[in-house]
Tab-separated table of C-alpha atoms and ligand atoms in Angstrom:
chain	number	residue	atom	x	y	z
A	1	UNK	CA	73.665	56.098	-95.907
A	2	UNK	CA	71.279	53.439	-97.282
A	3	UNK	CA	69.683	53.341	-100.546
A	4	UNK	CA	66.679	50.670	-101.720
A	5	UNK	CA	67.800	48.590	-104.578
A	6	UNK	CA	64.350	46.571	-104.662
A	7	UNK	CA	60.941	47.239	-102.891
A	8	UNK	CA	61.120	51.062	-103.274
A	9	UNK	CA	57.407	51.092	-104.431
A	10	UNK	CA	56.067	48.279	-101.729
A	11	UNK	CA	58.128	50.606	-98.509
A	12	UNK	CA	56.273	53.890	-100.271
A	13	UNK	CA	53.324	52.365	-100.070
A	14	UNK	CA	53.683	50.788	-96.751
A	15	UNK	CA	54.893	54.103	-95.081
A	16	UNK	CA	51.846	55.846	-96.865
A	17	UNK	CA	49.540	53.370	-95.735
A	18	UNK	CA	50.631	54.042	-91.989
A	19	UNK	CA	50.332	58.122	-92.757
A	20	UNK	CA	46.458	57.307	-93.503
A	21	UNK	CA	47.536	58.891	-97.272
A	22	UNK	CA	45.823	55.674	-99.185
A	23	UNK	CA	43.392	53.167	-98.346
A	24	UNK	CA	43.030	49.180	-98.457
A	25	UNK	CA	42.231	48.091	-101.699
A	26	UNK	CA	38.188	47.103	-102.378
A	27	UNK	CA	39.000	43.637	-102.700
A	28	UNK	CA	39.647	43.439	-98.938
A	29	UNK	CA	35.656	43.133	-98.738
A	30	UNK	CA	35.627	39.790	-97.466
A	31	UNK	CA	37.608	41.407	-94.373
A	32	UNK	CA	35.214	44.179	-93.699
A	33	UNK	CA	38.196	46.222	-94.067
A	34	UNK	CA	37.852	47.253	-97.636
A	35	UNK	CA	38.421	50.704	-98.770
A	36	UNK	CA	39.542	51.772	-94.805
A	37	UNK	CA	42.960	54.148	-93.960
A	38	UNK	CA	45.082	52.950	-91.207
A	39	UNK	CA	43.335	54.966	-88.742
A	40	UNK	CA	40.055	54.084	-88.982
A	41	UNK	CA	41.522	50.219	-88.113
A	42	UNK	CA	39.955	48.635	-85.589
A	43	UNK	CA	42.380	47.737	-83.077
A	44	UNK	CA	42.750	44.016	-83.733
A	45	UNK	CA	43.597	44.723	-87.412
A	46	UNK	CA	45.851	47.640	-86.551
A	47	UNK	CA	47.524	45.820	-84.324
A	48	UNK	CA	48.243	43.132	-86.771
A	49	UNK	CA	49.631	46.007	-89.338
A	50	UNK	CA	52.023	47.001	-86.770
A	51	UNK	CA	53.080	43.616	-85.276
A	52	UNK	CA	53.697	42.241	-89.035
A	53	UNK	CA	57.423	42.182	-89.641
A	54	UNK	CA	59.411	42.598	-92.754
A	55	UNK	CA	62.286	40.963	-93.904
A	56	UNK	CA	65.137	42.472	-95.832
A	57	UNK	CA	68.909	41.705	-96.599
A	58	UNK	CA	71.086	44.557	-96.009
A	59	UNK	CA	74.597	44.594	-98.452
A	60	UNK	CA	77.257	47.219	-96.750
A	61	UNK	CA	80.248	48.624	-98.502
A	62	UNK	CA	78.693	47.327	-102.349
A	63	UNK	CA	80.012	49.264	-105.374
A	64	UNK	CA	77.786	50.210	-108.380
A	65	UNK	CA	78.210	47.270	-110.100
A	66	UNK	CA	77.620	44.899	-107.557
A	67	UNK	CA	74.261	47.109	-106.628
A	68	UNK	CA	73.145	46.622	-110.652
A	69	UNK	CA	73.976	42.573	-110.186
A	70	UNK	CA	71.908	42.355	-107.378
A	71	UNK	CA	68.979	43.858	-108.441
A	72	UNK	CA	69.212	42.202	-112.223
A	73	UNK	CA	68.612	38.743	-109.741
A	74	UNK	CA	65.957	40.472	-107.744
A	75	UNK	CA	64.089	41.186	-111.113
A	76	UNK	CA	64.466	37.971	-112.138
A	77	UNK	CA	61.273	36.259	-110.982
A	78	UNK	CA	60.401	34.794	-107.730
A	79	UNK	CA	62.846	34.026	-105.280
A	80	UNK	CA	63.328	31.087	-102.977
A	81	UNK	CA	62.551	32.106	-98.991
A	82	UNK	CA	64.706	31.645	-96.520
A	83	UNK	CA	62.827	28.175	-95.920
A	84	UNK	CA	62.754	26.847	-99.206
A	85	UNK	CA	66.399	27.297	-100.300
A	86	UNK	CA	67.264	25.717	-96.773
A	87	UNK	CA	65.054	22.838	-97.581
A	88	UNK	CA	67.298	22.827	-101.153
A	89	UNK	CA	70.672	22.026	-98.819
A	90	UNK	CA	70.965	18.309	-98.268
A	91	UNK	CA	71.954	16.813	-94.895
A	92	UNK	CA	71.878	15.866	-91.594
A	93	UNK	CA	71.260	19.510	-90.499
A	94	UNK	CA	68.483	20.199	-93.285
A	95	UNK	CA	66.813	16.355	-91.791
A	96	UNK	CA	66.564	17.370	-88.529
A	97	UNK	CA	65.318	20.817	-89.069
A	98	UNK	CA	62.987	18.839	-90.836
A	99	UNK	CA	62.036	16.564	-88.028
A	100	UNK	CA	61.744	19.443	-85.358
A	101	UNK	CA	59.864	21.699	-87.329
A	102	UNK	CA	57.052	18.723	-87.404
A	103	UNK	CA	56.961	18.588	-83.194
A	104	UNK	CA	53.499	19.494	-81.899
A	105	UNK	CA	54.595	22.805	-80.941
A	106	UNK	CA	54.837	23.761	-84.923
A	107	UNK	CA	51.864	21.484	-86.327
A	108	UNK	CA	49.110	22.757	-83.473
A	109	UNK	CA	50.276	25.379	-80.924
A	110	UNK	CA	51.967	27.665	-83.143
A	111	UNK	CA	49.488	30.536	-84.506
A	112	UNK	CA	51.355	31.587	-88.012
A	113	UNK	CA	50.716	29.115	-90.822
A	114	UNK	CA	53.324	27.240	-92.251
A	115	UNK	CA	52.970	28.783	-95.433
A	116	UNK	CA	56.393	28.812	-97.514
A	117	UNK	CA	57.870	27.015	-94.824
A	118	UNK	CA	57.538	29.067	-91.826
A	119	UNK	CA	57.435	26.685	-89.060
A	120	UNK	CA	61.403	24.723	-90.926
A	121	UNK	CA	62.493	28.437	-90.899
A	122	UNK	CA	62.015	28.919	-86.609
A	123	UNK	CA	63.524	25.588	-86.109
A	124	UNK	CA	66.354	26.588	-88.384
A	125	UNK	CA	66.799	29.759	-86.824
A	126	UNK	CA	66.631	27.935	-83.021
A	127	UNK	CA	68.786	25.448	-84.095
A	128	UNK	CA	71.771	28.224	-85.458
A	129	UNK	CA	71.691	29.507	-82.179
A	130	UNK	CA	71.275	26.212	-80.059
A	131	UNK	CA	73.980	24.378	-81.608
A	132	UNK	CA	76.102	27.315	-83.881
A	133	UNK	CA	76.258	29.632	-80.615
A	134	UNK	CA	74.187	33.539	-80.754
A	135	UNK	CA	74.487	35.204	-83.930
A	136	UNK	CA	72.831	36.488	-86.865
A	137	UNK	CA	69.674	34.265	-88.293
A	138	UNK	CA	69.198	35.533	-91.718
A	139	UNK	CA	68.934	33.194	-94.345
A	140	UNK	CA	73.216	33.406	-95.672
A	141	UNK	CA	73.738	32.607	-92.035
A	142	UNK	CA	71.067	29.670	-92.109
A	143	UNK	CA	72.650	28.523	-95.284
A	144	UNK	CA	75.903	28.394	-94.179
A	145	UNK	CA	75.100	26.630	-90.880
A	146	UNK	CA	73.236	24.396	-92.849
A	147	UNK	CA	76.127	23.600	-95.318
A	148	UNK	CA	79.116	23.386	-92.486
A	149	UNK	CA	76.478	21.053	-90.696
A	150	UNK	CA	75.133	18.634	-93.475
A	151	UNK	CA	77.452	15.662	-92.300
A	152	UNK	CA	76.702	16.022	-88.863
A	153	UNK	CA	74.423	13.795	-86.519
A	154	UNK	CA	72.567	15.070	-84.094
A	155	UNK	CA	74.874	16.317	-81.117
A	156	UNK	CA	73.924	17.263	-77.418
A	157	UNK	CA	73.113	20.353	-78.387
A	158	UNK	CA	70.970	19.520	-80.953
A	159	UNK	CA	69.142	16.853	-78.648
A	160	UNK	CA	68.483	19.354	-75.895
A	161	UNK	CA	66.895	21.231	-78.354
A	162	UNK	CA	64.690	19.018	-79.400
A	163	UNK	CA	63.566	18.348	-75.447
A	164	UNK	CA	63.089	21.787	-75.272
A	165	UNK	CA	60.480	21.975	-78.343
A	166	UNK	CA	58.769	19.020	-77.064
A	167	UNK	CA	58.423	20.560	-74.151
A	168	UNK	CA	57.121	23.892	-75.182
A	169	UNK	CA	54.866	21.931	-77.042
A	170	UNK	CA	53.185	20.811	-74.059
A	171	UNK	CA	53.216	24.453	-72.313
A	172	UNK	CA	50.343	25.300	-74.479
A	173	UNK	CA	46.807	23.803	-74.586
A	174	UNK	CA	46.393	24.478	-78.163
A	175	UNK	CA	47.563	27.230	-81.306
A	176	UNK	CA	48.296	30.066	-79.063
A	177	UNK	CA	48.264	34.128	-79.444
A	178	UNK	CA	51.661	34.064	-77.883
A	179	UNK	CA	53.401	32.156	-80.950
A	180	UNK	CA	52.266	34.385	-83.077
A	181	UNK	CA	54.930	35.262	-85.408
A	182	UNK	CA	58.197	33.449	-85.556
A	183	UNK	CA	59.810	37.066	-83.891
A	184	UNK	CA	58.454	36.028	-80.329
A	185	UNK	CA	58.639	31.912	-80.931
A	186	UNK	CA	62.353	31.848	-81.907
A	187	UNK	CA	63.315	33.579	-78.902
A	188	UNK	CA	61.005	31.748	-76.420
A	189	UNK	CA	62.827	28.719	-77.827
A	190	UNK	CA	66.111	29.889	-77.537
A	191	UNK	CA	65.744	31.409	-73.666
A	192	UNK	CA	63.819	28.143	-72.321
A	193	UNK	CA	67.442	26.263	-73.909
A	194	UNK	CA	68.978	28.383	-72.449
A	195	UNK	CA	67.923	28.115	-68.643
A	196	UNK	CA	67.246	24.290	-69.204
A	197	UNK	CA	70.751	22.835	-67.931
A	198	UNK	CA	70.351	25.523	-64.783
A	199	UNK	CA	66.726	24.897	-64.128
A	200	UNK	CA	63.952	22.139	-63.937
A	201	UNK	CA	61.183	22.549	-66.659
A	202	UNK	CA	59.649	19.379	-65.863
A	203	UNK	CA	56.294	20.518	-63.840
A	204	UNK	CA	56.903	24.316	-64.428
A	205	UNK	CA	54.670	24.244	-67.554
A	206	UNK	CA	51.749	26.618	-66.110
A	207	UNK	CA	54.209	29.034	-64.417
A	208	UNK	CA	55.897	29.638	-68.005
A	209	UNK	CA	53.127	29.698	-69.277
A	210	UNK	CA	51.872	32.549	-67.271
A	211	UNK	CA	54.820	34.363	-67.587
A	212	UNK	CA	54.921	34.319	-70.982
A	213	UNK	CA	51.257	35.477	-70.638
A	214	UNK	CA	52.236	38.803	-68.866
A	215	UNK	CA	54.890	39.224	-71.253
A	216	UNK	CA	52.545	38.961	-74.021
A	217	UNK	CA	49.860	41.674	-72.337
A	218	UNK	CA	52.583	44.211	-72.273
A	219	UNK	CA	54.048	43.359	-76.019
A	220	UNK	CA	50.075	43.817	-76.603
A	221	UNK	CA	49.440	46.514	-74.713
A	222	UNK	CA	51.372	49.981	-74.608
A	223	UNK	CA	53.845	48.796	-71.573
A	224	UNK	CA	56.680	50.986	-71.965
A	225	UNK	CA	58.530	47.941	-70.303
A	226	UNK	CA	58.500	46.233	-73.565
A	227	UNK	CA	59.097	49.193	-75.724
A	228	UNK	CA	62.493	47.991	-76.972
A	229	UNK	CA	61.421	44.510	-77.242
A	230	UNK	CA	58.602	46.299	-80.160
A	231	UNK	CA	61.224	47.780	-81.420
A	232	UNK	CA	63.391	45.068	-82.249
A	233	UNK	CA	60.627	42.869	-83.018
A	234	UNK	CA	59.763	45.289	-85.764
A	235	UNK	CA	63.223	45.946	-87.353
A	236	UNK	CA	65.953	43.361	-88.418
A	237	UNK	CA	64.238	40.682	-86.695
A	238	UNK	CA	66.429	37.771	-87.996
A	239	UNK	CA	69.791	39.896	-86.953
A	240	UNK	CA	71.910	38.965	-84.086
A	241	UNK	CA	71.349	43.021	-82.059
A	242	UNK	CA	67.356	42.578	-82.483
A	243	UNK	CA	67.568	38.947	-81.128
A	244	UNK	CA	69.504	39.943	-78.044
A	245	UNK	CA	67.055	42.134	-76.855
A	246	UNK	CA	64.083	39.807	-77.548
A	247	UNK	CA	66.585	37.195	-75.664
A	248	UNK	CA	66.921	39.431	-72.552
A	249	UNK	CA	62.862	40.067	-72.907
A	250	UNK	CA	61.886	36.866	-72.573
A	251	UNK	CA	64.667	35.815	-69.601
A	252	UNK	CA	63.554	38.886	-68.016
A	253	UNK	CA	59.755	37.880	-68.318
A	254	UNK	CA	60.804	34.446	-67.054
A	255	UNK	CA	62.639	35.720	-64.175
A	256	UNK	CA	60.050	37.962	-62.965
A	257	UNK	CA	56.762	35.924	-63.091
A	258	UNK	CA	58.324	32.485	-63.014
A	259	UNK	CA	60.636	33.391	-60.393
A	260	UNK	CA	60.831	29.964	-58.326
A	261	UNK	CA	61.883	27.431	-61.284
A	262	UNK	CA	63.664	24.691	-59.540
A	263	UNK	CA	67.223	24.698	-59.632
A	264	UNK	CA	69.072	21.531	-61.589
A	265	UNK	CA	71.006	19.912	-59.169
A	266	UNK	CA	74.743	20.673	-60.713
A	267	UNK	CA	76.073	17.625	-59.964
A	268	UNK	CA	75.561	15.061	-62.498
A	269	UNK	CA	77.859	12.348	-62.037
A	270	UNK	CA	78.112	10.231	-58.874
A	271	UNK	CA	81.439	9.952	-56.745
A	272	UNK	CA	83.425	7.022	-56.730
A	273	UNK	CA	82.372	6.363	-53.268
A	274	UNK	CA	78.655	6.916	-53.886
A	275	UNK	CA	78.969	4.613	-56.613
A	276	UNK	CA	80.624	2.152	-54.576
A	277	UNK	CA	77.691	2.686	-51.927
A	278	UNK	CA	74.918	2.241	-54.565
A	279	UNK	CA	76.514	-1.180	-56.312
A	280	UNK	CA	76.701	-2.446	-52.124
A	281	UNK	CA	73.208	-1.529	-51.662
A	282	UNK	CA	71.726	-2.729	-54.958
A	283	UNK	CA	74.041	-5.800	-53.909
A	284	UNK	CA	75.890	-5.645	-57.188
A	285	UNK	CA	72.988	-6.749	-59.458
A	286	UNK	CA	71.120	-4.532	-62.517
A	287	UNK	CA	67.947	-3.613	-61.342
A	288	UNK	CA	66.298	-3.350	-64.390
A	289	UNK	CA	63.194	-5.060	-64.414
A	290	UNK	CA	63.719	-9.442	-65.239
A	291	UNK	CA	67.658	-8.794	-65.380
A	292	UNK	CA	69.105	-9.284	-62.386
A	293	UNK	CA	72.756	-9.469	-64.525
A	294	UNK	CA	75.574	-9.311	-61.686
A	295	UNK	CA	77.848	-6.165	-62.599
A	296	UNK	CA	80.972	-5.143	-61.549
A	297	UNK	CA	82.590	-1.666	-60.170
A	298	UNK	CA	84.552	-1.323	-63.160
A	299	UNK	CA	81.660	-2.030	-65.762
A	300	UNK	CA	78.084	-1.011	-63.831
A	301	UNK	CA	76.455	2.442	-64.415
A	302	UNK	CA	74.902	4.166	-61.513
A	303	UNK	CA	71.255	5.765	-62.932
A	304	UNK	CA	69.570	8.206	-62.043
A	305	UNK	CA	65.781	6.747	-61.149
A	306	UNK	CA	64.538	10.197	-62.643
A	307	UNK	CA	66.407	11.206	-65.057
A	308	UNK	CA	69.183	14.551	-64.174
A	309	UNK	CA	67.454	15.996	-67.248
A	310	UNK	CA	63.953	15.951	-65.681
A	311	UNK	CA	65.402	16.838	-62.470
A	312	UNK	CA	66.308	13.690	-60.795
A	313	UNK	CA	68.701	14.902	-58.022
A	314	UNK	CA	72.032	13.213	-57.844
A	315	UNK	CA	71.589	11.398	-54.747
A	316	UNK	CA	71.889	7.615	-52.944
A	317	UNK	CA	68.063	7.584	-52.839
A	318	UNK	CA	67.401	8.270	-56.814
A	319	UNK	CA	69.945	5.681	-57.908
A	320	UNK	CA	70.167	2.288	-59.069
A	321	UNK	CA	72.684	-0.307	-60.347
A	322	UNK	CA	71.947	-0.712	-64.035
A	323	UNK	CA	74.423	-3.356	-66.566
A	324	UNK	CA	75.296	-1.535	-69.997
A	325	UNK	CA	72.838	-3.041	-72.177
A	326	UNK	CA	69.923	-1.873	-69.759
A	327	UNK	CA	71.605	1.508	-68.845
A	328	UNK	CA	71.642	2.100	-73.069
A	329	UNK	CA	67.486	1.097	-73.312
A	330	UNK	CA	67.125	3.195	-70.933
A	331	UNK	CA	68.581	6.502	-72.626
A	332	UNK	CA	67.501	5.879	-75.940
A	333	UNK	CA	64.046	4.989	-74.608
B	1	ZN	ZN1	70.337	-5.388	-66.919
């Protein structure tokens, strides 16, 4: 059994709103909305009523006194979001939240503002799952990844997520329909991470794009397909069974109308003997552009011309000799 501590009034009023029992308020004027029930909506404002999601924290097994606690602090003014009490934890993990959350796909392709911190809350969220593994994203779990994580630099994971929001960022032309709500964008995030060390991304930008445009015409539209995927969207959204399904939405969407992704080749390191073959050929010298640095077997790094992450196949014909000092300006570059 559940019981409201807080927000009894606001739900009332929400579920009487969608029974057509009690109207927008006058001072919705400027919307042309003013005074309307639910039903007499157009679509396009309906359909923002229903794809507007709530959020809530849930306390299981709580005596009385614990239930009176919690909603003496609920009374007691304004709380912090999600967003701003994460920006309140200092560290590495609250800095590069920070940093991603300012990538182009946040400051001019997403379509929800970035009031109260929106766009640091999907990045936070991404990042829990990128780099903490799939669970719950509501803000205890946020905080706590945030706290365990505050001495931490940026790790591979972390880095692969930021490729991956670049990336997206240059999937879209500009603010688009699709990243609507930080329900869909957190789990288009977290599938494209997903699939990246599998597939190639580089050059596939229209085809996911597309796909996630079909997606989106069924999450618009009444395509029983996606009925669970509405669902979800709509209840819990930050919790770990809601986000699964969302998950397997948008691999599902990306398998079926983006169905010929490139595959990564697996193999990232050369052999022995195809490093042995590359250092002959390159005639044991970096080939970075003015060096010309004579290497050794022991010391030389084989490259990959283009780079294993964009692709680059691991192969005689996309390597070249490199000395350390070039093979480091190359990755950091
Ligand atoms: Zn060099």
């Amino acid at each position: 059994m559940r019981e409201v501590i807080d927000g009894q009034q606001r739900l009332a009023a929400i579920v009487n709103f969608f029974d057509n029992e009690i109207s927008l308020p006058k001072s919705s004027a400027n919307l042309g909305l003013a005074g309307r029930t639910f039903n007499t909506l157009p679509t396009k404002a309906s359909d923002r009523f229903e794809e507007y999601s709530l959020d809530f924290s849930v306390i299981s097994d709580a005596d009385d006194s614990e239930v009176r606690t919690m909603f003496l602090r609920l009374q007691m003014g304004v709380r912090l979001n999600a967003a701003e009490e994460l920006n309140a934890v200092a560290g590495g993990m609250r800095n590069y939240v920070n940093t991603v959350s300012a990538l182009t796909l946040f400051s001019s392709r997403a379509a929800f503002s970035d009031a109260r911190g929106a766009h640091r809350q999907v990045a936070a969220q991404s990042a829990r799952l990128a780099i903490a593994g799939f669970g719950d994203v509501r803000k205890k779990d946020l905080l706590e990844f945030f706290a365990s994580h505050a001495n931490c630099s940026p790790d591979a994971k972390a880095k692969l997520l930021r490729q991956v929001i670049e990336w997206l960022g240059t999937v879209f032309d500009e603010r688009d329909p699709f990243l609507r709500n930080r329900g869909q964008t957190v789990p288009a995030i977290y599938a494209i991470y997903s699939l990246w060390p599998d597939a190639v991304f580089a050059g596939q930008e229209s085809a996911v794009k597309a796909a996630f445009r079909h997606l989106d015409e069924e999450i618009v539209g009444d395509g029983p397909e996606v009925a669970d995927y509405r669902l979800a969207l709509a209840h819990s959204s930050d919790q770990k069974r809601s986000l699964e399904v969302r998950h397997h939405t948008m691999l599902d969407a990306i398998a079926r109308w983006a169905p010929k992704l490139p595959r990564r080749d697996a193999q990232r390191l050369f052999s022995p003997e195809e490093r042995a073959a590359i250092l002959y050929r390159d005639g044991g010298l970096c080939q970075a552009k003015g060096c010309g640095l004579a290497v050794d077997f022991a010391s030389f790094h084989a490259d990959h011309v283009v780079a294993w992450t964009k692709g680059g196949a691991t192969v005689l014909a996309n390597a070249q000799v490199l000395c350390a000092v070039h093979n480091l300006a190359k990755g950091s570059s």
